mmCIF file of C-alpha atoms in Angstrom:
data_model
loop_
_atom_site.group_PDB
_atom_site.id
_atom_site.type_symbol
_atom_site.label_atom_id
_atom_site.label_comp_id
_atom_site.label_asym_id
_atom_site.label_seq_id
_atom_site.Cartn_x
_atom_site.Cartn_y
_atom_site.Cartn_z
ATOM 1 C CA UNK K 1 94.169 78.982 101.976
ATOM 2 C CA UNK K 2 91.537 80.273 104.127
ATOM 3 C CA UNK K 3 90.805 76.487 105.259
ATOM 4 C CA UNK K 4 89.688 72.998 105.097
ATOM 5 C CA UNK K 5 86.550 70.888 105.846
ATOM 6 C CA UNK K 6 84.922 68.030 105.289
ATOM 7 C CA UNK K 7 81.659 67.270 104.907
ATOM 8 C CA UNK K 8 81.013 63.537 104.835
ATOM 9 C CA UNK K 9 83.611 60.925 105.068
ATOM 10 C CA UNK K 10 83.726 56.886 106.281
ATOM 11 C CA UNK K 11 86.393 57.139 108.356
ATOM 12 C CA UNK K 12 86.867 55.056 111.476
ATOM 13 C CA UNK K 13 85.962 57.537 114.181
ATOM 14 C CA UNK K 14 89.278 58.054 116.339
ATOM 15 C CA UNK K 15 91.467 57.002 113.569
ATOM 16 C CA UNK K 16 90.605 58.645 110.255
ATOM 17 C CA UNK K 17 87.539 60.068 111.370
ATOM 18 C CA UNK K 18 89.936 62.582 113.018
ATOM 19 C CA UNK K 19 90.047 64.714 109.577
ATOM 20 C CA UNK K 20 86.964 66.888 111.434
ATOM 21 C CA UNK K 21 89.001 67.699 114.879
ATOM 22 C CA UNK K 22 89.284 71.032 114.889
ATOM 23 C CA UNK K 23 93.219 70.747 115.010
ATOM 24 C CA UNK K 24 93.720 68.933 111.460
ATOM 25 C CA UNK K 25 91.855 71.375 109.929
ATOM 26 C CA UNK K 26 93.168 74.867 111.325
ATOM 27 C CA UNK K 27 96.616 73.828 110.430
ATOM 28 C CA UNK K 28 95.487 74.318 106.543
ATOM 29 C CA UNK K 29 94.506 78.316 107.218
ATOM 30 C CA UNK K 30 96.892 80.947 106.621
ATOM 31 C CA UNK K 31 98.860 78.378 103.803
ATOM 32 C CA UNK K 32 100.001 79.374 100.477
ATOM 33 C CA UNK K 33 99.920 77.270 97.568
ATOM 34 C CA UNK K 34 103.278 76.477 96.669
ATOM 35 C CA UNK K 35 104.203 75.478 92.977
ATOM 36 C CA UNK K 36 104.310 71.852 93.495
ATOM 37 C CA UNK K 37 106.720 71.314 90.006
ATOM 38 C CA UNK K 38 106.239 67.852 88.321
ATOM 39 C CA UNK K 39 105.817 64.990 90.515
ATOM 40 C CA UNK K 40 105.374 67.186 94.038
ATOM 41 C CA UNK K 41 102.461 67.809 95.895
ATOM 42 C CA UNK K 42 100.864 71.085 97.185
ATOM 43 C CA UNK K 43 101.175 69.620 100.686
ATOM 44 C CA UNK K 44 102.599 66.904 102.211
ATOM 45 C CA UNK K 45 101.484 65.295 106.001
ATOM 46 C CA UNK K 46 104.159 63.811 107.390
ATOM 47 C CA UNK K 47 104.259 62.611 111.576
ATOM 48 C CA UNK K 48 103.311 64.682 114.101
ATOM 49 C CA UNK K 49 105.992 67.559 114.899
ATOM 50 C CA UNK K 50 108.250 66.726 112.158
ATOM 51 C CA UNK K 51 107.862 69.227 109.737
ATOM 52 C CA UNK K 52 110.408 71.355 108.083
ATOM 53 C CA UNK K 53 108.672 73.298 105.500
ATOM 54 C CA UNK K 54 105.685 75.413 105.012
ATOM 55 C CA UNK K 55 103.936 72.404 102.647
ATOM 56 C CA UNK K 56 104.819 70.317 105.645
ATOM 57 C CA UNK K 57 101.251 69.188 107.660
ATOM 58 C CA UNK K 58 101.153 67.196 110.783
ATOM 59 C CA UNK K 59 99.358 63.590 109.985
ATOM 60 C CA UNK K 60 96.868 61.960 111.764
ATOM 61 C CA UNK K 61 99.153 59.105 114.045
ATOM 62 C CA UNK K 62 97.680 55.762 113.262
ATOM 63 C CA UNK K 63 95.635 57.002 109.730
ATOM 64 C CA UNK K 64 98.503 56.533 107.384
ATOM 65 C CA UNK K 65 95.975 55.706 104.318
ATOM 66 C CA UNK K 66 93.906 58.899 105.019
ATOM 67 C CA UNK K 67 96.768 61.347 105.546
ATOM 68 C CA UNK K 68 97.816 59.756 101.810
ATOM 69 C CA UNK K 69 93.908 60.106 100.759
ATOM 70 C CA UNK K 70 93.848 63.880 101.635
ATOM 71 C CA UNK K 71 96.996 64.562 100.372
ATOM 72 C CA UNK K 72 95.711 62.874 96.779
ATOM 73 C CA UNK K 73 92.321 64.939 97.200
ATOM 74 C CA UNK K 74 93.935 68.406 97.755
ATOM 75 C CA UNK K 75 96.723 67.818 94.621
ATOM 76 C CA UNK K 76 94.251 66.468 92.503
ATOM 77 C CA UNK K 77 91.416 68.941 93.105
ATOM 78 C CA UNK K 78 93.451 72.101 93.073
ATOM 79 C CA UNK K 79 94.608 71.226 89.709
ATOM 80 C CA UNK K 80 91.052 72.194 88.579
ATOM 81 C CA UNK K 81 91.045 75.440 90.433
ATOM 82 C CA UNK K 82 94.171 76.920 89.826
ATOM 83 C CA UNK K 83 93.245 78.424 86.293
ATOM 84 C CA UNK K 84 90.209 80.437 88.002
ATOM 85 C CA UNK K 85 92.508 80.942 90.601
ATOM 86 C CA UNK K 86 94.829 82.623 88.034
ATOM 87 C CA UNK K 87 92.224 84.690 86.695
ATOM 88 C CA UNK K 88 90.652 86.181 89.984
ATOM 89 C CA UNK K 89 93.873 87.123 90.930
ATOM 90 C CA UNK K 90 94.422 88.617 87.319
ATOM 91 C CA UNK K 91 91.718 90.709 88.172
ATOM 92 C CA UNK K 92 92.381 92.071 91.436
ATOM 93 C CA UNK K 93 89.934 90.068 92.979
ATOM 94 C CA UNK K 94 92.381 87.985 95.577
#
């Protein structure tokens, strides 16, 4: 993954809101995209400092529902991609 961004969200600002501070969104870069099997996600953001594996993201403290939110938006949307993704790298292209 080269990174993340957002581009318009409703978030409370300080709680949720916090998906466009420059730390949430660097910690994406430099990922791979592991093969989440059946019933696993891509990545998972679990609290602050406790991860123990490369899918492993720190989560926003206090913005439980969005941590969930982007975790559903990333699993869900990458399912679309991955075929081209497949392809390009078929080609040489990545």
């Amino acid at each position: 993954i080269i990174g993340i961004a957002f581009y318009q969200h409703t978030e409370t600002p300080g709680l949720g809101g916090r998906i466009t501070e420059t730390w949430f969104k660097e910690q994406f870069a430099g990922k791979r995209l592991l093969p989440s099997g059946k019933g696993k996600q891509y990545f998972y953001l679990v609290p602050p400092g406790t991860s123990q594996a490369e899918n492993q993201l720190d989560a926003i403290t206090g913005a439980t529902g969005t941590s969930r939110g982007v975790e559903r938006l990333i699993d869900e949307n990458l399912k679309d991609y991955l075929p081209w993704i497949a392809k390009q790298k078929a080609k040489g292209v990545i």
